[in-house]
Structure formats: structure tokens, C-alpha cells
Amino acid sequence: MKHTPLFTMLAGAALAFSFAAAPAYAGGASKDKQAVQYPNTSRVAPKLDLTSEKEQKALNEGLDAVNAGDKAKAEQILQPIVDSSKSKYAQAIALQGLANVTYNTGDVKSAIPLLKRAIDIGVMPNDTYFQLMFELAQLYAADQQYQASLDTIAKWRAEGKKETADSYGLEGMDYYRLEKYPEAIAAIQKAKSLTDKPQDSWNQILMASYAESGKGGDAAKMATDEYEKNPTDSGMLHNASAILLQQQDYAGAIKVLEQGRSNGALKDEGDWINLVKAYLLQAQNGGDAKSGSAKALATFDDGVSKGAIKPSAANYKLAGDASVIGENDAKAIGYYQKGAALASDGELDVALGRVYFQDQKFAEAKKYLTQGLGKGVQHKGEAYMVLAEADRELKDKPGAITAMMEAAKDPATSAKAKDWLRKAGVGK
């Protein structure tokens, strides 16, 4: 299943799982009436059949154990009620409590049938019944059963005769996960129309759905607009810049990232690196290579000095590559050397060898190419071909032939290497 890897929230639905208020038995004192949450439902509320004060006490103790996170005690008290109580209401409340404590241990899959049984018994008061049905939809979503979540939301809405922003927000997330992007867009737009406090995750789903459905321009505009409303919000900055980069709007990405840099919102290392890359991508797509390289390196050095960009082989490779693009070999060597000291392979040693070869410093080129090949590199054939040329420049014909014979073993460079060897009179 393909999803736009832009947003940090889309891992699952945010749950607000809870259980019904502690039950009262039929002979007990009545409680103050609360506002009815589902006044338009056609469902007839069943009569309370909990008549045992002793059973009510046991339920309260079981639910207290649920609240305390004591799964063993909750199961010890509530499971017998599920198995043998004559009260359907008591069974349903006990099942709900078991579902809750099971969910709280991280076992969403096992919580689902427990909660479904509590609902299917059919004896819960209307408000509790519909509350649990909506929670069941959330559990299905958390368990990646997105169609089941949608079906449950539809049933909840049809029977409860109620529409809420949260229900459409969950529906939008379900549709997004099912790659039904037009439906996800419609659901999130409906959710936003029902509240003046939309969840940040809804905007993330909406932007991702725009991007996945070929409406990248809409996604970029929305992301930028959201960021402009909250220019010091690092999350909004990340979303906006990520979509702009995906849309190859490098100037737009640079604009928002530089704005975040100036107002303190640019905090995440990944966003600092994206600003470096945005300058390079702009330079490589119609911009000035030397100017773009200089801006990328200035950003990189600023990020390092502030501790935002951490020393790593990958980061120093990026800076070295930026230096090569800007034809600043001295800086490239410096960055590659720092990265090579942190690397677990020989890629940056080979990069150093290439720079030294370009500068006609063939002894240094041979040193680092040999060193890199010894550590292991992905494109061995290409590295051996450069090494062979360095040996040739050093008048080391046997070394050049040996290196080129190694290059001939790599399918990617085999033809060129064999042609070189043939012209050198080797292997006739």
C-alpha cells in the first residue's frame, strides 16, 4: 500500500477509549439526569436488568482494577460476571471493562471482539451503546481494519442519527489508508466544516490525499497556507517544505524553510538537510551551480555550528557532493575526510580518490581509492576503473592492468574494462 511519506501523524487513529460510568442496580438510588447525547435515535433504550447490589459492587471493583491497569485483578473479577451473570447489562459492562484493560496493554486485536460482544448484547443505554460503537470503529482503525471501521461508522451514524467532526475525521483517515483519496478529501472537508477547532491530523490527511490523487498543487498551497498561519510551528514547516520539495518547487521550499530558519521554527535535522538539498536541487535544475552550492554549504555549516546537523557520514557526504557541484575541491576533500572517519564502508574514501584524481594528485587518488575498495563499496567496477587510470598516470602499468581486470569482473563496467585491456594488449 503506497502512501505519501510526508507526515508524522498518519500512523493510526488517535483513540479516546473509555468505559461506561459505573453501573447502578435497579433498586438503587437514581442519579442526576445528564444531557442526552443521541436525542434523535430511533433505538429504544432497553430497561436496566442489574438487580443485585452484590454484583454491582463486584462490577465497581472490577472497573476500579481496570482504571488501575491491573489486568489480572480485572479479569479475576469481571470474567466470572461475563460467564455466569443473569444480568445482560452486567455482562456487557464486564466485557467493556475487559476490552478496556486489554486495549491498555497494547493488545488491540484481542480488545475488539470483547468490545463487540459488549455492544451486541444490546442492553446498553443509548448514550453508552453509541459511545462504544464509535470506540469500536476507532479500534478497527487502530488494527488496520479500515473497511470494518468505515462500516461501523456508517452504522453508528445511521442508528444514532448524529454527525460529528471526529467521526468524519476518522472516516477520512480510513479512506486515506484504503487509498480512496477523493472520499478521504470529502470526509476531511466535512469534518472541518463541523468544528472551529480541526485536528492537525485532519489537515495532514487532506494534504496527503491531495498529493496522492494528483492534486499536488492544492496540497502545496494548503500546506503553505497552514504554515503561514503558524509560522513558528515546526510541524507545519515540515509539512509545507516536504510537499513543496515533492512538487519540485524548490524556490517555494527554500522560502518557507528560510522563514523558519529566521524565526526559530527550523529545528529538526531533517528539515535543515532538506534546506541544503533544496539549494542544490535548485542549482541543478536551471539555477547557478556555484551560487547554489555556496548557499547549500553556508546552510550546512550554520546547522552544524548550531548543533542542528549532527556529524555523520551521510551528512558530510552531502556537503562534499555540494562542494563538488560548486567546483570547490578543497572543501569537498575536507567534508569527505570528516565523513570517511565516521563511515562504515569505503564510499567516501572513493569519493576522496575521485576528487584527488580530478586535481591530478594521482598518488593521493590511488591511496584513497585503494583504501575505499578495501572497506567495501557498492560500485566496485567504477572505482577500479578510476584506480586503473590513477595507476596509469603514475606509470604503474601492472597496477593499472590488475585494477582494470577487477573492473572487468563487474557487469556494470565489464565491457569498458575489457575494451581497455584489449587495447592494452592484455588477454589476446
Tab-separated table of C-alpha atoms in Angstrom:
chain	number	residue	atom	x	y	z
A	1	MET	CA	0.000	0.000	0.000
A	2	LYS	CA	1.516	3.295	-1.090
A	3	HIS	CA	1.323	6.481	0.952
A	4	THR	CA	2.977	9.861	0.712
A	5	PRO	CA	5.805	9.752	3.286
A	6	LEU	CA	5.407	13.359	4.328
A	7	PHE	CA	3.628	13.423	7.592
A	8	THR	CA	4.433	12.183	11.033
A	9	MET	CA	0.930	11.619	12.352
A	10	LEU	CA	-0.615	9.173	9.921
A	11	ALA	CA	0.369	6.041	11.816
A	12	GLY	CA	-3.154	5.472	13.128
A	13	ALA	CA	-6.266	6.885	14.680
A	14	ALA	CA	-6.000	8.729	17.960
A	15	LEU	CA	-8.145	6.813	20.439
A	16	ALA	CA	-10.150	8.086	23.368
A	17	PHE	CA	-11.128	4.669	24.682
A	18	SER	CA	-13.079	4.616	27.937
A	19	PHE	CA	-15.782	2.606	29.620
A	20	ALA	CA	-19.303	3.425	30.689
A	21	ALA	CA	-19.970	5.076	34.004
A	22	ALA	CA	-20.085	2.685	36.958
A	23	PRO	CA	-23.419	0.814	36.751
A	24	ALA	CA	-26.303	1.209	39.134
A	25	TYR	CA	-28.561	-1.649	40.033
A	26	ALA	CA	-32.315	-1.318	39.521
A	27	GLY	CA	-33.088	-0.968	43.216
A	28	GLY	CA	-30.525	1.751	43.837
A	29	ALA	CA	-30.985	5.465	44.116
A	30	SER	CA	-31.451	7.308	40.862
A	31	LYS	CA	-28.689	9.515	39.566
A	32	ASP	CA	-28.953	13.027	38.265
A	33	LYS	CA	-30.010	13.066	34.650
A	34	GLN	CA	-27.406	14.072	32.130
A	35	ALA	CA	-27.956	15.659	28.749
A	36	VAL	CA	-28.949	13.046	26.179
A	37	GLN	CA	-26.190	12.673	23.577
A	38	TYR	CA	-28.295	10.948	20.909
A	39	PRO	CA	-31.726	12.569	21.127
A	40	ASN	CA	-32.738	11.694	17.562
A	41	THR	CA	-32.043	7.969	17.593
A	42	SER	CA	-34.903	5.585	16.891
A	43	ARG	CA	-33.302	2.924	19.069
A	44	VAL	CA	-35.425	2.116	22.094
A	45	ALA	CA	-33.296	2.161	25.223
A	46	PRO	CA	-33.506	-1.195	26.998
A	47	LYS	CA	-34.526	-1.470	30.612
A	48	LEU	CA	-31.818	-1.929	33.221
A	49	ASP	CA	-31.716	-5.542	34.446
A	50	LEU	CA	-28.981	-5.257	37.064
A	51	THR	CA	-30.815	-6.004	40.322
A	52	SER	CA	-28.058	-7.377	42.526
A	53	GLU	CA	-26.324	-4.921	44.827
A	54	LYS	CA	-23.574	-7.519	45.355
A	55	GLU	CA	-22.981	-7.779	41.610
A	56	GLN	CA	-22.919	-4.018	41.302
A	57	LYS	CA	-20.204	-3.913	43.952
A	58	ALA	CA	-18.196	-6.561	42.097
A	59	LEU	CA	-18.507	-4.611	38.861
A	60	ASN	CA	-17.292	-1.445	40.566
A	61	GLU	CA	-14.290	-3.303	41.977
A	62	GLY	CA	-13.533	-4.772	38.552
A	63	LEU	CA	-13.745	-1.394	36.866
A	64	ASP	CA	-11.509	0.108	39.565
A	65	ALA	CA	-8.947	-2.563	38.664
A	66	VAL	CA	-9.314	-1.581	35.010
A	67	ASN	CA	-8.689	2.050	35.956
A	68	ALA	CA	-5.603	0.993	37.917
A	69	GLY	CA	-4.278	-1.002	34.976
A	70	ASP	CA	-4.409	-4.248	36.975
A	71	LYS	CA	-5.325	-6.672	34.198
A	72	ALA	CA	-5.029	-9.807	36.325
A	73	LYS	CA	-7.371	-8.494	39.018
A	74	ALA	CA	-9.809	-7.079	36.472
A	75	GLU	CA	-10.018	-10.436	34.698
A	76	GLN	CA	-10.371	-12.295	38.019
A	77	ILE	CA	-13.395	-10.178	38.958
A	78	LEU	CA	-15.030	-9.442	35.600
A	79	GLN	CA	-14.660	-12.735	33.726
A	80	PRO	CA	-16.968	-14.663	36.136
A	81	ILE	CA	-19.614	-11.967	35.618
A	82	VAL	CA	-19.333	-12.428	31.851
A	83	ASP	CA	-19.584	-16.209	32.240
A	84	SER	CA	-22.404	-16.559	34.750
A	85	SER	CA	-24.295	-13.345	35.498
A	86	LYS	CA	-28.033	-13.402	34.850
A	87	SER	CA	-27.857	-9.679	34.065
A	88	LYS	CA	-27.138	-8.926	30.418
A	89	TYR	CA	-26.222	-5.398	31.442
A	90	ALA	CA	-23.659	-6.667	33.951
A	91	GLN	CA	-22.186	-8.962	31.294
A	92	ALA	CA	-21.918	-6.087	28.832
A	93	ILE	CA	-20.272	-3.758	31.360
A	94	ALA	CA	-17.821	-6.504	32.351
A	95	LEU	CA	-16.949	-7.180	28.710
A	96	GLN	CA	-16.389	-3.491	28.162
A	97	GLY	CA	-14.060	-3.353	31.146
A	98	LEU	CA	-12.133	-6.375	29.851
A	99	ALA	CA	-11.888	-4.768	26.430
A	100	ASN	CA	-10.532	-1.601	28.010
A	101	VAL	CA	-7.857	-3.277	30.123
A	102	THR	CA	-6.852	-5.462	27.164
A	103	TYR	CA	-6.526	-2.432	24.909
A	104	ASN	CA	-4.434	-0.635	27.530
A	105	THR	CA	-1.886	-3.463	27.401
A	106	GLY	CA	-1.438	-2.766	23.696
A	107	ASP	CA	-3.440	-5.791	22.523
A	108	VAL	CA	-5.871	-4.019	20.205
A	109	LYS	CA	-6.740	-7.146	18.238
A	110	SER	CA	-7.962	-9.007	21.338
A	111	ALA	CA	-9.866	-5.978	22.630
A	112	ILE	CA	-12.026	-5.784	19.507
A	113	PRO	CA	-14.128	-8.975	19.967
A	114	LEU	CA	-14.618	-8.178	23.655
A	115	LEU	CA	-15.983	-4.729	22.888
A	116	LYS	CA	-18.083	-6.065	20.010
A	117	ARG	CA	-19.675	-8.654	22.320
A	118	ALA	CA	-20.482	-5.891	24.816
A	119	ILE	CA	-22.265	-3.947	22.098
A	120	ASP	CA	-24.001	-6.939	20.505
A	121	ILE	CA	-25.633	-7.962	23.794
A	122	GLY	CA	-27.792	-4.916	23.092
A	123	VAL	CA	-28.651	-3.857	26.639
A	124	MET	CA	-26.564	-0.705	26.993
A	125	PRO	CA	-28.330	2.633	27.402
A	126	ASN	CA	-28.380	4.628	24.185
A	127	ASP	CA	-25.567	7.016	25.021
A	128	THR	CA	-23.288	4.195	26.151
A	129	TYR	CA	-24.259	1.971	23.215
A	130	PHE	CA	-23.322	4.594	20.644
A	131	GLN	CA	-20.220	5.678	22.545
A	132	LEU	CA	-18.943	2.108	22.455
A	133	MET	CA	-19.841	1.667	18.810
A	134	PHE	CA	-17.727	4.697	17.909
A	135	GLU	CA	-14.889	3.359	20.053
A	136	LEU	CA	-15.170	0.051	18.185
A	137	ALA	CA	-14.688	1.947	14.919
A	138	GLN	CA	-11.537	3.504	16.385
A	139	LEU	CA	-10.234	0.100	17.451
A	140	TYR	CA	-10.806	-1.310	13.977
A	141	ALA	CA	-8.810	1.596	12.541
A	142	ALA	CA	-6.005	1.056	15.049
A	143	ASP	CA	-5.913	-2.604	13.987
A	144	GLN	CA	-5.715	-1.545	10.307
A	145	GLN	CA	-9.194	-2.951	9.621
A	146	TYR	CA	-10.162	0.197	7.785
A	147	GLN	CA	-13.223	-1.108	5.937
A	148	ALA	CA	-14.622	-2.522	9.188
A	149	SER	CA	-14.045	0.878	10.768
A	150	LEU	CA	-15.931	2.586	7.932
A	151	ASP	CA	-18.817	0.110	8.181
A	152	THR	CA	-19.067	0.707	11.922
A	153	ILE	CA	-19.042	4.486	11.493
A	154	ALA	CA	-21.837	4.180	8.914
A	155	LYS	CA	-23.915	2.062	11.328
A	156	TRP	CA	-23.201	4.458	14.222
A	157	ARG	CA	-24.277	7.438	12.121
A	158	ALA	CA	-27.400	5.760	10.711
A	159	GLU	CA	-28.677	4.430	14.044
A	160	GLY	CA	-27.590	7.318	16.224
A	161	LYS	CA	-28.801	9.980	13.791
A	162	LYS	CA	-25.755	12.066	14.627
A	163	GLU	CA	-22.878	13.650	12.723
A	164	THR	CA	-19.681	14.812	14.377
A	165	ALA	CA	-16.415	16.262	13.198
A	166	ASP	CA	-14.494	13.422	14.846
A	167	SER	CA	-16.487	10.764	13.011
A	168	TYR	CA	-15.728	12.333	9.633
A	169	GLY	CA	-12.092	12.788	10.637
A	170	LEU	CA	-11.821	9.061	11.400
A	171	GLU	CA	-13.652	8.259	8.182
A	172	GLY	CA	-11.185	10.386	6.228
A	173	MET	CA	-8.246	8.560	7.751
A	174	ASP	CA	-9.817	5.185	6.915
A	175	TYR	CA	-10.381	6.197	3.300
A	176	TYR	CA	-6.829	7.519	3.051
A	177	ARG	CA	-5.421	4.208	4.259
A	178	LEU	CA	-7.587	2.407	1.691
A	179	GLU	CA	-6.175	4.735	-0.988
A	180	LYS	CA	-9.631	6.152	-1.700
A	181	TYR	CA	-8.364	9.701	-1.867
A	182	PRO	CA	-11.438	11.554	-3.253
A	183	GLU	CA	-13.532	10.020	-0.462
A	184	ALA	CA	-10.860	10.932	2.094
A	185	ILE	CA	-10.847	14.532	0.856
A	186	ALA	CA	-14.651	14.784	1.082
A	187	ALA	CA	-14.704	13.310	4.600
A	188	ILE	CA	-11.999	15.606	5.958
A	189	GLN	CA	-13.599	18.660	4.394
A	190	LYS	CA	-16.873	17.662	6.081
A	191	ALA	CA	-15.064	17.206	9.413
A	192	LYS	CA	-13.543	20.663	9.158
A	193	SER	CA	-16.945	22.181	8.367
A	194	LEU	CA	-18.380	20.849	11.640
A	195	THR	CA	-15.900	22.446	14.027
A	196	ASP	CA	-13.887	25.590	14.512
A	197	LYS	CA	-11.064	23.546	16.061
A	198	PRO	CA	-9.979	20.999	13.431
A	199	GLN	CA	-7.344	18.485	14.435
A	200	ASP	CA	-3.900	18.951	12.910
A	201	SER	CA	-4.026	15.340	11.713
A	202	TRP	CA	-7.015	16.116	9.503
A	203	ASN	CA	-5.046	18.695	7.572
A	204	GLN	CA	-2.208	16.211	7.202
A	205	ILE	CA	-4.575	13.588	5.800
A	206	LEU	CA	-6.146	16.153	3.496
A	207	MET	CA	-2.789	17.333	2.163
A	208	ALA	CA	-1.576	13.767	1.685
A	209	SER	CA	-4.810	12.848	-0.126
A	210	TYR	CA	-4.435	15.831	-2.435
A	211	ALA	CA	-0.859	14.813	-3.201
A	212	GLU	CA	-1.738	11.145	-3.806
A	213	SER	CA	-4.680	11.983	-6.058
A	214	GLY	CA	-2.602	14.129	-8.404
A	215	LYS	CA	-3.583	17.435	-6.834
A	216	GLY	CA	-0.091	18.315	-5.687
A	217	GLY	CA	-0.669	21.982	-6.364
A	218	ASP	CA	-3.626	22.008	-3.976
A	219	ALA	CA	-1.579	20.136	-1.393
A	220	ALA	CA	1.303	22.599	-1.687
A	221	LYS	CA	-0.997	25.627	-1.443
A	222	MET	CA	-2.793	24.208	1.569
A	223	ALA	CA	0.445	23.285	3.298
A	224	THR	CA	1.904	26.727	2.672
A	225	ASP	CA	-1.274	28.475	3.835
A	226	GLU	CA	-1.354	26.405	7.018
A	227	TYR	CA	2.268	27.229	7.708
A	228	GLU	CA	1.746	30.936	7.087
A	229	LYS	CA	-0.964	30.872	9.769
A	230	ASN	CA	1.518	29.294	12.198
A	231	PRO	CA	4.977	30.390	11.028
A	232	THR	CA	6.734	29.290	14.218
A	233	ASP	CA	5.220	25.783	14.175
A	234	SER	CA	7.953	23.290	13.286
A	235	GLY	CA	5.451	20.608	12.289
A	236	MET	CA	3.669	22.921	9.864
A	237	LEU	CA	7.049	23.962	8.459
A	238	HIS	CA	7.995	20.337	7.882
A	239	ASN	CA	4.729	19.540	6.094
A	240	ALA	CA	4.881	22.597	3.853
A	241	SER	CA	8.517	22.160	2.851
A	242	ALA	CA	8.140	18.413	2.274
A	243	ILE	CA	5.225	18.875	-0.124
A	244	LEU	CA	6.921	21.749	-1.928
A	245	LEU	CA	10.011	19.616	-2.425
A	246	GLN	CA	7.886	16.746	-3.680
A	247	GLN	CA	6.294	19.145	-6.160
A	248	GLN	CA	9.807	20.210	-7.192
A	249	ASP	CA	9.015	23.767	-6.140
A	250	TYR	CA	12.500	24.335	-4.810
A	251	ALA	CA	12.149	28.105	-4.593
A	252	GLY	CA	8.965	27.709	-2.534
A	253	ALA	CA	10.606	25.171	-0.232
A	254	ILE	CA	13.607	27.445	0.259
A	255	LYS	CA	11.305	30.358	1.060
A	256	VAL	CA	9.411	28.616	3.860
A	257	LEU	CA	12.490	26.879	5.259
A	258	GLU	CA	14.441	30.142	5.346
A	259	GLN	CA	11.471	31.773	7.056
A	260	GLY	CA	11.565	29.006	9.636
A	261	ARG	CA	15.299	29.441	9.954
A	262	SER	CA	14.915	33.126	10.722
A	263	ASN	CA	12.087	32.735	13.259
A	264	GLY	CA	13.411	29.669	15.055
A	265	ALA	CA	10.953	27.112	13.643
A	266	LEU	CA	13.710	25.296	11.745
A	267	LYS	CA	14.700	22.797	14.426
A	268	ASP	CA	14.533	19.287	13.006
A	269	GLU	CA	17.747	17.963	11.466
A	270	GLY	CA	15.810	16.550	8.544
A	271	ASP	CA	14.428	19.986	7.703
A	272	TRP	CA	17.913	21.529	7.873
A	273	ILE	CA	19.142	18.847	5.485
A	274	ASN	CA	16.146	19.485	3.213
A	275	LEU	CA	17.115	23.161	3.003
A	276	VAL	CA	20.624	22.152	1.956
A	277	LYS	CA	19.165	19.796	-0.651
A	278	ALA	CA	16.677	22.405	-1.869
A	279	TYR	CA	19.531	24.794	-2.706
A	280	LEU	CA	21.357	22.012	-4.549
A	281	LEU	CA	18.277	20.835	-6.440
A	282	GLN	CA	17.515	24.402	-7.470
A	283	ALA	CA	21.105	24.769	-8.677
A	284	GLN	CA	20.885	21.551	-10.684
A	285	ASN	CA	17.546	22.451	-12.265
A	286	GLY	CA	18.214	25.706	-14.008
A	287	GLY	CA	19.950	27.613	-11.222
A	288	ASP	CA	23.524	28.726	-10.838
A	289	ALA	CA	25.643	25.773	-9.697
A	290	LYS	CA	28.293	27.750	-7.834
A	291	SER	CA	25.812	30.074	-6.149
A	292	GLY	CA	23.523	27.207	-5.147
A	293	SER	CA	26.465	25.216	-3.838
A	294	ALA	CA	27.696	28.163	-1.779
A	295	LYS	CA	24.246	28.702	-0.225
A	296	ALA	CA	23.881	24.984	0.493
A	297	LEU	CA	27.257	24.852	2.211
A	298	ALA	CA	26.602	28.026	4.210
A	299	THR	CA	23.360	26.451	5.428
A	300	PHE	CA	25.122	23.196	6.235
A	301	ASP	CA	27.881	24.910	8.209
A	302	ASP	CA	25.320	27.030	10.084
A	303	GLY	CA	23.345	23.915	11.001
A	304	VAL	CA	26.482	22.157	12.229
A	305	SER	CA	27.585	25.164	14.288
A	306	LYS	CA	24.151	25.291	15.965
A	307	GLY	CA	24.136	21.588	16.675
A	308	ALA	CA	21.083	21.054	14.463
A	309	ILE	CA	23.007	18.987	11.900
A	310	LYS	CA	24.853	16.136	13.547
A	311	PRO	CA	28.215	14.794	12.381
A	312	SER	CA	27.570	11.707	10.257
A	313	ALA	CA	28.948	10.067	7.141
A	314	ALA	CA	25.736	10.779	5.233
A	315	ASN	CA	25.669	14.457	6.191
A	316	TYR	CA	29.313	15.048	5.336
A	317	LYS	CA	28.827	13.215	2.040
A	318	LEU	CA	26.020	15.623	1.198
A	319	ALA	CA	28.262	18.602	1.956
A	320	GLY	CA	31.098	17.052	-0.043
A	321	ASP	CA	28.804	16.456	-3.012
A	322	ALA	CA	27.601	20.054	-2.772
A	323	SER	CA	31.221	21.213	-2.873
A	324	VAL	CA	31.884	19.108	-5.984
A	325	ILE	CA	28.843	20.642	-7.696
A	326	GLY	CA	30.236	24.085	-6.898
A	327	GLU	CA	33.687	23.025	-8.127
A	328	ASN	CA	35.231	23.666	-4.730
A	329	ASP	CA	37.525	20.657	-4.462
A	330	ALA	CA	39.308	21.856	-1.337
A	331	LYS	CA	36.031	21.953	0.618
A	332	ALA	CA	34.935	18.659	-0.890
A	333	ILE	CA	38.105	16.988	0.402
A	334	GLY	CA	37.573	18.421	3.869
A	335	TYR	CA	33.969	17.227	4.129
A	336	TYR	CA	34.697	13.810	2.637
A	337	GLN	CA	37.590	13.267	5.049
A	338	LYS	CA	35.367	14.048	8.033
A	339	GLY	CA	32.693	11.719	6.706
A	340	ALA	CA	35.122	8.920	5.883
A	341	ALA	CA	36.253	8.864	9.506
A	342	LEU	CA	32.650	8.128	10.542
A	343	ALA	CA	31.699	5.773	7.717
A	344	SER	CA	31.301	2.021	7.973
A	345	ASP	CA	32.201	1.497	4.303
A	346	GLY	CA	34.595	2.942	1.761
A	347	GLU	CA	32.258	5.142	-0.269
A	348	LEU	CA	33.668	8.438	0.991
A	349	ASP	CA	37.254	7.233	0.569
A	350	VAL	CA	36.436	6.532	-3.074
A	351	ALA	CA	34.803	9.978	-3.335
A	352	LEU	CA	38.041	11.463	-1.992
A	353	GLY	CA	40.010	9.465	-4.548
A	354	ARG	CA	37.878	10.843	-7.360
A	355	VAL	CA	38.408	14.444	-6.233
A	356	TYR	CA	42.165	13.938	-5.963
A	357	PHE	CA	42.156	12.329	-9.417
A	358	GLN	CA	40.332	15.364	-10.842
A	359	ASP	CA	43.006	17.544	-9.243
A	360	GLN	CA	45.678	15.338	-10.884
A	361	LYS	CA	47.015	14.276	-7.487
A	362	PHE	CA	47.304	10.677	-8.570
A	363	ALA	CA	49.242	9.278	-5.605
A	364	GLU	CA	46.579	10.573	-3.185
A	365	ALA	CA	43.876	9.314	-5.531
A	366	LYS	CA	45.389	5.823	-5.525
A	367	LYS	CA	45.707	5.852	-1.729
A	368	TYR	CA	42.060	6.659	-1.062
A	369	LEU	CA	40.644	4.525	-3.871
A	370	THR	CA	42.572	1.514	-2.596
A	371	GLN	CA	41.521	2.304	0.948
A	372	GLY	CA	37.873	2.598	-0.026
A	373	LEU	CA	37.832	-0.605	-2.038
A	374	GLY	CA	39.329	-2.393	0.929
A	375	LYS	CA	36.457	-1.235	3.143
A	376	GLY	CA	33.826	-2.149	0.576
A	377	VAL	CA	31.854	-0.061	-1.910
A	378	GLN	CA	28.691	-0.545	-3.917
A	379	HIS	CA	30.034	0.224	-7.405
A	380	LYS	CA	33.339	-1.614	-7.335
A	381	GLY	CA	33.852	-1.625	-11.088
A	382	GLU	CA	33.730	2.136	-11.412
A	383	ALA	CA	36.143	2.593	-8.508
A	384	TYR	CA	38.598	0.105	-10.006
A	385	MET	CA	38.473	1.905	-13.360
A	386	VAL	CA	39.440	5.212	-11.703
A	387	LEU	CA	42.162	3.376	-9.776
A	388	ALA	CA	43.467	1.892	-13.032
A	389	GLU	CA	43.665	5.367	-14.573
A	390	ALA	CA	45.471	6.685	-11.494
A	391	ASP	CA	47.977	3.830	-11.782
A	392	ARG	CA	48.435	4.568	-15.476
A	393	GLU	CA	49.179	8.219	-14.695
A	394	LEU	CA	51.702	7.027	-12.095
A	395	LYS	CA	53.366	4.886	-14.802
A	396	ASP	CA	52.385	1.731	-12.937
A	397	LYS	CA	51.189	-0.394	-15.850
A	398	PRO	CA	50.988	-3.693	-13.905
A	399	GLY	CA	48.913	-1.970	-11.243
A	400	ALA	CA	46.642	-0.440	-13.866
A	401	ILE	CA	46.119	-3.813	-15.544
A	402	THR	CA	45.358	-5.514	-12.230
A	403	ALA	CA	42.802	-2.828	-11.351
A	404	MET	CA	41.189	-2.981	-14.770
A	405	MET	CA	40.936	-6.767	-14.580
A	406	GLU	CA	38.982	-6.304	-11.357
A	407	ALA	CA	36.733	-3.793	-13.144
A	408	ALA	CA	36.114	-6.404	-15.847
A	409	LYS	CA	34.519	-8.668	-13.220
A	410	ASP	CA	31.748	-6.124	-12.554
A	411	PRO	CA	28.870	-6.438	-15.065
A	412	ALA	CA	28.377	-2.665	-14.976
A	413	THR	CA	31.924	-1.945	-16.197
A	414	SER	CA	32.857	-5.238	-17.817
A	415	ALA	CA	32.581	-4.114	-21.445
A	416	LYS	CA	34.587	-0.909	-20.978
A	417	ALA	CA	37.232	-2.649	-18.909
A	418	LYS	CA	37.666	-5.467	-21.418
A	419	ASP	CA	37.975	-2.953	-24.245
A	420	TRP	CA	40.679	-1.107	-22.274
A	421	LEU	CA	42.521	-4.369	-21.635
A	422	ARG	CA	42.251	-5.360	-25.289
A	423	LYS	CA	43.755	-2.060	-26.410
A	424	ALA	CA	46.494	-2.515	-23.804
A	425	GLY	CA	47.339	-5.868	-25.328
A	426	VAL	CA	46.153	-7.905	-22.369
A	427	GLY	CA	44.292	-11.184	-22.797
A	428	LYS	CA	44.946	-11.762	-26.531
